[in-house]
XYZ file of C-alpha atoms in Angstrom:
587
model
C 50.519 56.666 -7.583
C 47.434 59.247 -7.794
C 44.845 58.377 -10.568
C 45.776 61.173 -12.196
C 49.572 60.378 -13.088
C 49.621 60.038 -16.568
C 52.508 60.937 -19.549
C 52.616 64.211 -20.878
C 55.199 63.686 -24.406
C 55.708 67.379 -24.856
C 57.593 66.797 -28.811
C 55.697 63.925 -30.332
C 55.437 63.963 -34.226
C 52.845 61.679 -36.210
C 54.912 62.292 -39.406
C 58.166 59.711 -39.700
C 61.171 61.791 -41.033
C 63.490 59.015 -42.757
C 66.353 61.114 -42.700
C 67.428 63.501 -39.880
C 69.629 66.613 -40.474
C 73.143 65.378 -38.857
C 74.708 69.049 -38.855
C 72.168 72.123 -40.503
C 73.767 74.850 -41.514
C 73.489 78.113 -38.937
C 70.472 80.477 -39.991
C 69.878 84.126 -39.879
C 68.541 83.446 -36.509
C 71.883 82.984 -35.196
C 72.472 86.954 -36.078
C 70.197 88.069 -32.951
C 71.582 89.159 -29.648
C 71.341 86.825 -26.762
C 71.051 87.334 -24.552
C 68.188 89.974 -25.306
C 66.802 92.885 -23.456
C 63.787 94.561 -23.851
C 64.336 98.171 -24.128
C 61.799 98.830 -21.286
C 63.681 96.887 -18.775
C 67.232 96.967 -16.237
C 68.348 93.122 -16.880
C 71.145 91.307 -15.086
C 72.481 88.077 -15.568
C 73.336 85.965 -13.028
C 75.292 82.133 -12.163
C 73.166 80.849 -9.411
C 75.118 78.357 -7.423
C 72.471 75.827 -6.130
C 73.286 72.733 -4.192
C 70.491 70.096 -3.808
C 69.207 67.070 -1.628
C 66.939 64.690 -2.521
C 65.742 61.333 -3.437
C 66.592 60.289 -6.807
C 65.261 57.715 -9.130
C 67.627 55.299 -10.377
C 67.523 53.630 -13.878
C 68.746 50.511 -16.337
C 69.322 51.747 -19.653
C 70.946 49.574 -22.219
C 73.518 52.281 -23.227
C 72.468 52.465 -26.537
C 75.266 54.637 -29.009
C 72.641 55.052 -32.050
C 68.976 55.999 -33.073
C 68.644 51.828 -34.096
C 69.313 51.140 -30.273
C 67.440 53.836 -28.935
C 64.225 52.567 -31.312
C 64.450 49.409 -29.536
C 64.865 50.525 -26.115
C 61.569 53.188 -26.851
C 59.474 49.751 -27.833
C 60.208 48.081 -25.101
C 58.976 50.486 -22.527
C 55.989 51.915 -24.435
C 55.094 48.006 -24.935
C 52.680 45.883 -22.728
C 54.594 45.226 -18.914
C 55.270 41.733 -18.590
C 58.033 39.365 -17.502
C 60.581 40.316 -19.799
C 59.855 43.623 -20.391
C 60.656 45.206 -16.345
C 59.942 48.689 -15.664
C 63.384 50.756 -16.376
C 62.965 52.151 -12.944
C 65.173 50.180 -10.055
C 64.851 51.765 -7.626
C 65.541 55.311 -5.682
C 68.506 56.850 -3.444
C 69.255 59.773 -1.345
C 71.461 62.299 -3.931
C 73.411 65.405 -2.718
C 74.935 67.817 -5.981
C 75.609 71.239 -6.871
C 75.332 73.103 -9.917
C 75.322 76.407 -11.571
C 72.404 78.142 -12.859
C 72.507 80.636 -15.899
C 69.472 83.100 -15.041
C 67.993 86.176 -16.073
C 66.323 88.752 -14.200
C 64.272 91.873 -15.908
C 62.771 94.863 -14.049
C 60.826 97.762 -15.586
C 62.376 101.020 -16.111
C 59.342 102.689 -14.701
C 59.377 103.754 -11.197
C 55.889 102.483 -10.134
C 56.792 99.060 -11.041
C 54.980 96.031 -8.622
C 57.124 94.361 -6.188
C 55.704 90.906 -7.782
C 58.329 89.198 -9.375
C 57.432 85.957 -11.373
C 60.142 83.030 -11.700
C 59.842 81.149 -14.957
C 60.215 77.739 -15.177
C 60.697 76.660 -19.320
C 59.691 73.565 -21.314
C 61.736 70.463 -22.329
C 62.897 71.263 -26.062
C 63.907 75.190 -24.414
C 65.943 77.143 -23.046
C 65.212 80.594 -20.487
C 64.899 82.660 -24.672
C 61.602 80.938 -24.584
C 60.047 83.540 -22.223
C 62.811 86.229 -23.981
C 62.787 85.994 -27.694
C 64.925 88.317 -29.555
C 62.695 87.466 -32.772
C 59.460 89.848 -33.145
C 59.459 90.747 -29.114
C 56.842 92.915 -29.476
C 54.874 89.731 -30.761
C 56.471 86.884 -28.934
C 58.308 87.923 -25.359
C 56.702 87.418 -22.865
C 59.486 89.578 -20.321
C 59.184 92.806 -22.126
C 55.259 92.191 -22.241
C 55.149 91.342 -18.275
C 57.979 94.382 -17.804
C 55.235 96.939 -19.633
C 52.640 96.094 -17.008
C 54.471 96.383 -14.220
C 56.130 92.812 -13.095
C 59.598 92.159 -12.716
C 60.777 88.606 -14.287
C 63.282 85.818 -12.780
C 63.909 83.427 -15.467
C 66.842 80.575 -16.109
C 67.643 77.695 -17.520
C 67.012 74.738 -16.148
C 69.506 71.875 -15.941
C 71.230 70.613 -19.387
C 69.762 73.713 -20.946
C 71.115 77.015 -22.238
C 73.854 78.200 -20.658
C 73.322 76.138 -17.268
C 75.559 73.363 -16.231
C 74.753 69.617 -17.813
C 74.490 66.235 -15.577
C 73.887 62.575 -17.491
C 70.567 62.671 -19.485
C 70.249 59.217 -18.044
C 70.439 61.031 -14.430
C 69.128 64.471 -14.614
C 64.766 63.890 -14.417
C 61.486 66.160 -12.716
C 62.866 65.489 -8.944
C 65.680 67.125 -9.984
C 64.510 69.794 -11.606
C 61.858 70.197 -9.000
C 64.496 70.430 -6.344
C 66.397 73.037 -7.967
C 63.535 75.318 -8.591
C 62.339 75.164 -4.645
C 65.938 76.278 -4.023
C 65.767 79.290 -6.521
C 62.663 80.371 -5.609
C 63.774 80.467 -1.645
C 66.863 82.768 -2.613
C 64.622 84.868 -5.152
C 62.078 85.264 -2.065
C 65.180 86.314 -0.021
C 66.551 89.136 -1.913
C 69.832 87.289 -2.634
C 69.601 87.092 -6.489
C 67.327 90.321 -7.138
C 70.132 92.134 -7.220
C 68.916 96.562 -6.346
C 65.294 95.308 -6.027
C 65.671 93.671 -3.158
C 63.058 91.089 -1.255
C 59.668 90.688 -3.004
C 56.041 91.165 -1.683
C 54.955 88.122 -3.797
C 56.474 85.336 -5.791
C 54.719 84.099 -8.533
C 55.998 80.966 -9.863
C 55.596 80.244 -13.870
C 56.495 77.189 -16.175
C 55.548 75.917 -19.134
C 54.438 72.489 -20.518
C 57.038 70.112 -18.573
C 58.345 73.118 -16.512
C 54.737 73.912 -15.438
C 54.560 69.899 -13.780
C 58.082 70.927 -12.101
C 56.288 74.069 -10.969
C 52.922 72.373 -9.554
C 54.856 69.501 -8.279
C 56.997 72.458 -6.491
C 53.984 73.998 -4.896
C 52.008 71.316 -4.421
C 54.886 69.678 -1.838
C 55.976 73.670 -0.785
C 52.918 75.360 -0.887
C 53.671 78.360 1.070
C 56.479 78.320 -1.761
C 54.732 81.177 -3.867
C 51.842 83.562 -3.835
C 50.745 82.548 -7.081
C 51.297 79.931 -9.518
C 51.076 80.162 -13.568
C 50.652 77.161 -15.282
C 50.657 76.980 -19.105
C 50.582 74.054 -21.446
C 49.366 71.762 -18.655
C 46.301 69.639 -18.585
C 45.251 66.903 -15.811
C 42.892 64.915 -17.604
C 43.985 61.762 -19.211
C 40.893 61.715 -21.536
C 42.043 61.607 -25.039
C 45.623 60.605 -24.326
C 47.333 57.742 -25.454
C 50.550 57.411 -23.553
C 52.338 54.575 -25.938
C 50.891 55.990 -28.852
C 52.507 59.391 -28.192
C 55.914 57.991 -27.150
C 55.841 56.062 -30.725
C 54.756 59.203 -32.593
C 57.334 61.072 -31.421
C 60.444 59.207 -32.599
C 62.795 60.592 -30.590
C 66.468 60.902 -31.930
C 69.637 61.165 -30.338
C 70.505 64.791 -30.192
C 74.609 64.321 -30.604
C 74.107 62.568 -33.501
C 71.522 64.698 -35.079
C 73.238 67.677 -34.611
C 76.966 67.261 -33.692
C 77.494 71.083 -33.422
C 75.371 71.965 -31.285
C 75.133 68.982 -29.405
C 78.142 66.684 -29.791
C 79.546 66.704 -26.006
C 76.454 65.358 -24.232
C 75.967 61.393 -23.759
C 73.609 59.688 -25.601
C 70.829 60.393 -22.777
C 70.188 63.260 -24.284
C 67.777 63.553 -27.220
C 65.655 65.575 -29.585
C 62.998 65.679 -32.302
C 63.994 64.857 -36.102
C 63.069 68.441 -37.783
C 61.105 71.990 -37.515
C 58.206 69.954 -39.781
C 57.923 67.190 -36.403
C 58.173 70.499 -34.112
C 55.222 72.631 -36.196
C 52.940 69.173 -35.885
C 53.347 69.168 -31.911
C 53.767 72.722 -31.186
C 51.985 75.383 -33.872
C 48.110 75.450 -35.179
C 47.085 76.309 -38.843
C 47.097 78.603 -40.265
C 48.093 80.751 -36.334
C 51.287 81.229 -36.449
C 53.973 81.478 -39.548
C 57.069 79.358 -41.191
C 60.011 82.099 -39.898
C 58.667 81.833 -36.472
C 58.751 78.214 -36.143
C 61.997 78.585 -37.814
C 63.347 79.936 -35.259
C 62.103 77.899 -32.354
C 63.811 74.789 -34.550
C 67.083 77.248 -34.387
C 67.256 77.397 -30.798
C 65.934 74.122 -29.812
C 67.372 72.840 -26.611
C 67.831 68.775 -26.185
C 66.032 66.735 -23.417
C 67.044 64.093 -20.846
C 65.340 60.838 -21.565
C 65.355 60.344 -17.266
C 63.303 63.029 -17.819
C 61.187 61.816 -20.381
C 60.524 59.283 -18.122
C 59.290 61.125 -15.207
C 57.013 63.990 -16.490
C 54.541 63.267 -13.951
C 56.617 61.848 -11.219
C 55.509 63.882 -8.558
C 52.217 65.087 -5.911
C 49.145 66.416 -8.234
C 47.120 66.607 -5.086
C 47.533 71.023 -4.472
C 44.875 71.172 -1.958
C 47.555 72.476 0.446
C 48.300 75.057 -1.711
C 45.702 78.494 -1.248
C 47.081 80.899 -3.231
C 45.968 81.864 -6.773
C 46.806 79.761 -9.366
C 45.712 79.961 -13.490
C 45.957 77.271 -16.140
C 46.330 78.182 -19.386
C 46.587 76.040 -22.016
C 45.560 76.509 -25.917
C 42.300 75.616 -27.125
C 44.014 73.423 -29.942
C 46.967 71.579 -27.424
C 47.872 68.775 -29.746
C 50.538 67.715 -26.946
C 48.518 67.261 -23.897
C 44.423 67.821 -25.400
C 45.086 65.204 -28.537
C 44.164 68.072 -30.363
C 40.798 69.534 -28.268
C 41.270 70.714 -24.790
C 37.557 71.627 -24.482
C 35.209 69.407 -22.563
C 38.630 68.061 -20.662
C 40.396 70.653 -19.170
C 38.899 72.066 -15.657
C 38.474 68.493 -13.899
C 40.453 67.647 -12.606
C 42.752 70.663 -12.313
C 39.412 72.310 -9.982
C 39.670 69.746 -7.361
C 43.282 69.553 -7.283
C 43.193 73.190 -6.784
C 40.163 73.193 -4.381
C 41.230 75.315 -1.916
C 43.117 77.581 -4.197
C 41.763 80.856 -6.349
C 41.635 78.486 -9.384
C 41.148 79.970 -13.264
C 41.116 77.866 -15.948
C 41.500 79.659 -19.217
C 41.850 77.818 -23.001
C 43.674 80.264 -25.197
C 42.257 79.992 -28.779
C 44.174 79.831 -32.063
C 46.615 78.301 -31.346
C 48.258 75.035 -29.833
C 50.981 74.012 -27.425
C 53.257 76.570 -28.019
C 50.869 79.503 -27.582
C 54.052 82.154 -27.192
C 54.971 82.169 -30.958
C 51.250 82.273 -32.558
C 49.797 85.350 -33.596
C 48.209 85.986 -30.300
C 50.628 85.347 -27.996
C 50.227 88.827 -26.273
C 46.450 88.003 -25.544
C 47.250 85.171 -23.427
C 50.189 87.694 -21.878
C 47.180 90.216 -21.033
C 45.641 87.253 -19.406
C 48.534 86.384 -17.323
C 49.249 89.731 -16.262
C 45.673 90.699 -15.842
C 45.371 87.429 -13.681
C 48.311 88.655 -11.461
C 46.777 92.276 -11.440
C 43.723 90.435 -10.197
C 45.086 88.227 -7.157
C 47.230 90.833 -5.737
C 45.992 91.312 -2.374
C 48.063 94.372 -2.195
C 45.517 96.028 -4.968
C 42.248 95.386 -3.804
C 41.739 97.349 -0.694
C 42.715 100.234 -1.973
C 39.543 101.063 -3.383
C 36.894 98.911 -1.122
C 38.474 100.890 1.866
C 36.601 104.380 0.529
C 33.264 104.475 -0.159
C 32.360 104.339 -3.832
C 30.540 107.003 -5.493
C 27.128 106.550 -6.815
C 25.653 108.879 -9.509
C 22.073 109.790 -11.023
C 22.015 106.869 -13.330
C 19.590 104.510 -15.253
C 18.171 101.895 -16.071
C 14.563 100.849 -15.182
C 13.632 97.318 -15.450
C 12.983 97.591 -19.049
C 15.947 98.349 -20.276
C 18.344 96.377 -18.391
C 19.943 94.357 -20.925
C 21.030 97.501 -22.647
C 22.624 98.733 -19.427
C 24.458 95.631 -18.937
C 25.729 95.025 -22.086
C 26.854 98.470 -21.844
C 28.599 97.998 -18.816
C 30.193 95.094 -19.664
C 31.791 96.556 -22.756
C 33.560 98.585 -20.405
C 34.397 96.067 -18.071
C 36.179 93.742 -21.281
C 38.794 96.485 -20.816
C 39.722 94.761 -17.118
C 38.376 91.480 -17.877
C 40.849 88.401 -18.793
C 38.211 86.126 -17.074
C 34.656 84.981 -17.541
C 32.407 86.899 -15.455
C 29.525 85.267 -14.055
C 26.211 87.049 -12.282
C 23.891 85.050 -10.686
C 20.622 86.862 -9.456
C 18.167 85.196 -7.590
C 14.831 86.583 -7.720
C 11.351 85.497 -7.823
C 10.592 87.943 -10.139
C 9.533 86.518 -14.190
C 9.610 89.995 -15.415
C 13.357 90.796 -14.761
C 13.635 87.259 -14.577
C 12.828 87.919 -18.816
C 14.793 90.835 -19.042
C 17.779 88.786 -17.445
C 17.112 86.122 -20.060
C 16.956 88.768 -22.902
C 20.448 90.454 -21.904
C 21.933 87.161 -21.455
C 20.742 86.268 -25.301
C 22.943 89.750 -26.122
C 26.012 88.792 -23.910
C 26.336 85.510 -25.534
C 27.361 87.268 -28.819
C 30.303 87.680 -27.363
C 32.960 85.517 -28.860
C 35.494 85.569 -25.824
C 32.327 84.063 -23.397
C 33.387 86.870 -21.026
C 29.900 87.698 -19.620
C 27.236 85.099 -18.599
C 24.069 85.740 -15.984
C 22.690 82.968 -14.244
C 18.932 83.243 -13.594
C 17.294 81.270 -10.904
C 13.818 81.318 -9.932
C 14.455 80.592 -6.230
C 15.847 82.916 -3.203
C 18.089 80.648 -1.273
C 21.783 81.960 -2.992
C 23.345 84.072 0.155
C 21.428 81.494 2.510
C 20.103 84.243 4.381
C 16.815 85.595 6.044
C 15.445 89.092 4.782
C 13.225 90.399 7.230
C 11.991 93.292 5.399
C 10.685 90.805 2.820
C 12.628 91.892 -0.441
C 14.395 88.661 -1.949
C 18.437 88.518 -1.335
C 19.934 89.594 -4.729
C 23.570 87.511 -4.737
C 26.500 88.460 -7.559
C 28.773 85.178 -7.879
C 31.753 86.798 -9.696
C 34.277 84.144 -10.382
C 37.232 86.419 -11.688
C 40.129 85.540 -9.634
C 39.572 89.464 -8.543
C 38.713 89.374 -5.023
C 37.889 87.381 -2.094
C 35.395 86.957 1.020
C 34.434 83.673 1.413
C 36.991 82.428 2.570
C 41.015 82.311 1.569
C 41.604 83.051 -1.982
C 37.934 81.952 -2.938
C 35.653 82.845 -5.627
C 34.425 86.351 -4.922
C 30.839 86.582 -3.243
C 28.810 89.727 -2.651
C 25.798 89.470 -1.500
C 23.769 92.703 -0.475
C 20.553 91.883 1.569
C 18.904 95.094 2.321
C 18.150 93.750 6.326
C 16.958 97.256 6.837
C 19.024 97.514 10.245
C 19.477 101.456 10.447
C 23.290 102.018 11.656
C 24.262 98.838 10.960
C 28.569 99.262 10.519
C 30.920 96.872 9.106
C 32.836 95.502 12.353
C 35.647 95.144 10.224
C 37.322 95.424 7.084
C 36.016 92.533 5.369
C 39.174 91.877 3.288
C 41.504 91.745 6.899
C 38.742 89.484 8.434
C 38.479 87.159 5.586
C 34.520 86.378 5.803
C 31.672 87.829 2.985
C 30.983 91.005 2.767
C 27.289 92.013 3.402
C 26.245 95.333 2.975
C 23.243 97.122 4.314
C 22.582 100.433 2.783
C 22.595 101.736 6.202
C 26.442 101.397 6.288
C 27.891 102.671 3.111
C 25.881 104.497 0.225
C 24.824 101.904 -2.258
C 21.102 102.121 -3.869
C 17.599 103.942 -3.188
C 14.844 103.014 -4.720
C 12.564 106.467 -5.923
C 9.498 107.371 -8.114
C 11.579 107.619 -10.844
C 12.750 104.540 -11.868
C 16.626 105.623 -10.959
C 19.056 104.082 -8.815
C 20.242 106.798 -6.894
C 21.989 107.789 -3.089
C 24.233 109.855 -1.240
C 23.279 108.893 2.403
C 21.152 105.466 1.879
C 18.401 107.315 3.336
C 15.231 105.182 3.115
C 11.777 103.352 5.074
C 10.831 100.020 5.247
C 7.614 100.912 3.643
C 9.085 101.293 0.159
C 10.770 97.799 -0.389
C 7.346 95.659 0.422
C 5.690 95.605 -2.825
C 6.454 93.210 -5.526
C 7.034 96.273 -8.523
C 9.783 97.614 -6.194
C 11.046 94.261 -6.057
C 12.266 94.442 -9.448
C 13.452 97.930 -9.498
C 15.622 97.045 -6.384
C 17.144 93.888 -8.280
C 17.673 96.280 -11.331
C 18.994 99.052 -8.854
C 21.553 96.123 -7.479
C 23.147 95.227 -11.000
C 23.448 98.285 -11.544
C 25.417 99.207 -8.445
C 27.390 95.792 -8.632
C 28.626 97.200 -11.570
C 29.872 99.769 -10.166
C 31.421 98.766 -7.298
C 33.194 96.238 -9.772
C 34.541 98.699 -11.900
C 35.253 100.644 -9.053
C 37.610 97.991 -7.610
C 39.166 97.416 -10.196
C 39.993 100.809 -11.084
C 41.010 101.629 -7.791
């Protein structure tokens, strides 16, 4: 058992309902086409035959056959373990079964589309409509959002859910599920359910809340499984969590009984929350979201195993195997798995889980667990997608493989914040992540300027920009010989990589002076940091002027030893890392 197993209660409610609805009435909701399909996309469904080997849990349940029972059993195991209250647990043995898997897959109209496609993994309480809503989708789905920038979607139902066959609630928990999305995402990586598109470049694998532990769990055992992993709703930290507490508060009810209709032919392993008032307390964030929306999540809700209630974190949270790119996104306001405040608690220890993965953490504001159906749902889409744009190592070449162009541009020293600032307004247009520049100079006067744009940057409400100012000249860890401080840019954007696999991107320029110095290399193929002289590609001159300005890097060691140049060169460098930025991205 890691120290960090702990229970995520996707559901709970700390309102009591004293009477549940035994058989609503249908809604309006029940009017929209499902499946949907977004009008920019070629859909196809698919039955996914999957057969499945692994070691299963085994369990003692009292067979309750009413809420009263149910109550009773829920006390027992949320209670203090002593002698006669055991673990329900027994024990574990080696399973074989098959089943059939109702799944979606979406690809964009468009003829340029990506040859990423993501698999999406949903929540407990859902079915595969969470990622494809047929209410508002230009709000709240997040296929026809993903299909608009490029990405092609693989989503299904898990298990018990939607349209997918149904084993015992009092079987069916994460190993399961975890076993059956390793087998899907083999066959989507093999062409054999993409139908006309064929084998992918990269897999991303998705989930959300419990289907984002089935997806980590996934990688972190598989992790040349995916390319990229997308994990929303999730937290690691077990500050601020009360495990019993939430079990208690969530009063679960038995879903046959609460809503025969719908639910009448599963066992009583299978249960639900008590109303859409216990689901807006868990899931939505005042005054973010509004009553028809959460309407129709309550519509569509989608019963849950209690095996896997059980086992929400039964699984490997160690992913230092795993060095692709991976994002966490979770709402600022997670009630489920932040008690309510995610900030402070999220990155640790979801960092050094990650540690030798691209790792972004990213808290999505106004909003709580269930992020997709609150008013800014398609923000944290643009920061999925923009993460994927980011990580694709298929994009970034493209442009760091021709020389970037350098024009007659300012600033001088003096007015660097203004140039910055007005870069980065143009760079929030790429940005999903926080940018970070750290220049290390011995210089107080930019030093002050630094200090002055940074006081500007921070008006920023999204926290997109910050600069770093240190006073010392050790942050590439090199030797300059011609004297002029290393200038280092530490851009943590999940955008591109040197140092190493899948690492936070690193240039550092250092201005050795070593005329016809060439790269040996591509320095994305050979995987180390990329240093650039200005001998080797055109990048910045220093002149009378105050401009930052070249075409051939021409120069003499002469110009770069006194200390007012110093500060022009750093200001010349921003400038240029700018630029080279935007120029990567843009491609």
């Amino acid at each position: 058992m890691t120290p960090y197993v702990f229970w995520l209660v996707p559901f709970l409610s700390l309102l009591r309902v004293a009477l549940a609805i035994s058989n609503p009435s249908p809604s309006v909701y029940a009017t929209l086409t499902q499946p949907f399909y977004p009008p920019n996309a070629n859909c196809i469904e698919l039955r996914v035959p999957v057969t499945i080997s692994y070691e299963r849990l085994t369990f003692k349940f009292p067979g309750w056959k009413d809420d009263f029972a149910l109550q009773d059993f829920l006390t027992a195991v949320t209670s203090r373990e002593g002698a006669n209250i055991p673990s329900p647990i027994t024990g574990a043995i080696n399973d074989t079964s098959s089943y059939t898997i109702a799944a979606s897959f979406c690809t964009p109209r468009q003829e340029d589309r990506k040859k990423t496609i993501i698999l999406a993994t949903h929540g407990i309480g859902q079915a595969r409509t969470h990622w494809n809503s047929a209410y508002e989708p230009d709000q709240y789905n997040f296929v026809q959002y993903a299909i608009s920038k490029g990405y092609s979607v693989w989503f299904y139902d898990r298990l018990g859910q939607g349209e997918s066959d149904t084993d015992s609630g009092f079987k069916t928990q994460l190993r399961t599920h975890k076993a059956i999305l390793v087998e899907l995402a083999l066959l989507v990586k093999s062409g054999t359910v993409t139908g006309s598109f064929g084998v992918p470049e990269k897999l991303a694998v998705m989930g959300f809340s419990f289907g984002s532990f089935i997806t980590h769990f996934a990688i972190a055992e598989n992790p040349g499984l995916a390319d990229a992993a997308i994990l929303t709703g999730i937290n690691y930290n077990t500050t601020g969590l009360n495990a019993n507490g939430l079990v208690r508060s969530f009063v679960p009810r038995i879903a046959s009984l609460q809503n025969p209709r719908r639910f009448g032919t599963l066992d009583p392993g299978y249960l639900t929350w008590v109303d859409t008032i216990a689901q807006i307390n868990t899931y939505f964030k005042f005054p973010f979201y509004d009553f028809p929306t959460a309407s129709y999540c309550e519509e569509f809700k989608q019963p849950f195993a209690i095996a896997k209630f059980l086992t929400l974190t039964d699984g490997e949270f160690d992913a230092s195997q795993f060095t692709g790119a991976a994002l966490a996104i979770t709402a600022k306001d997670d009630y489920i798995i932040c008690d309510g405040a995610c900030e402070g608690i999220f990155e640790e220890p979801a960092r050094t889980l990650f540690r030798n993965a691209k790792f972004t953490p990213y808290l999505h504001p106004n909003s709580s667990h269930n992020f997709n159906f609150h008013f800014n749902a398609t923000e944290a889409y643009r920061v999925i997608t923009d993460f994927l744009d980011a990580t694709d190592p298929t994009l970034i070449p493209l442009s760091l493989r021709h020389k970037p162009s350098i024009e007659r541009i300012g600033p001088a020293a003096g007015s660097l914040a203004t140039s910055v600032l007005s870069y980065y307004q143009t760079l929030t247009s790429f940005l999903s992540n926080p940018l970070h520049l750290k220049l290390s100079t011995s210089s107080d006067s930019v030093n002050k300027t630094l200090v002055e744009a940074d006081e500007l940057l921070q008006q920023d409400p999204w926290g997109w920009v910050q600069l770093i100012v240190e006073g010392e000249d050790e942050f590439c860890n090199s030797t300059i010989e011609s004297g002029i401080p290393t200038f280092g840019v530490e851009m943590p954007l999940s955008k591109i990589s040197y140092n190493g696999p899948l690492q936070d991107a690193l240039f550092c320029l250092d201005f050795s002076q070593h005329q016809g110095t060439e790269h040996k290399d591509d320095p994305i193929s050979r995987g180390g940091r990329l240093n650039m002289d200005i001998d080797d590609r055109p990048t910045v001159n220093v002149i009378e002027d105050d401009y930052c300005f070249s075409e051939k890097g021409d120069h003499s060691p002469e110009d770069t030893t006194s200390r007012s140049i110093h500060r022009l060169v750093h200001v010349c460098f921003l400038e240029h890392i700018f630029r080279l930025y935007l120029k990567t991205i843009d491609g």
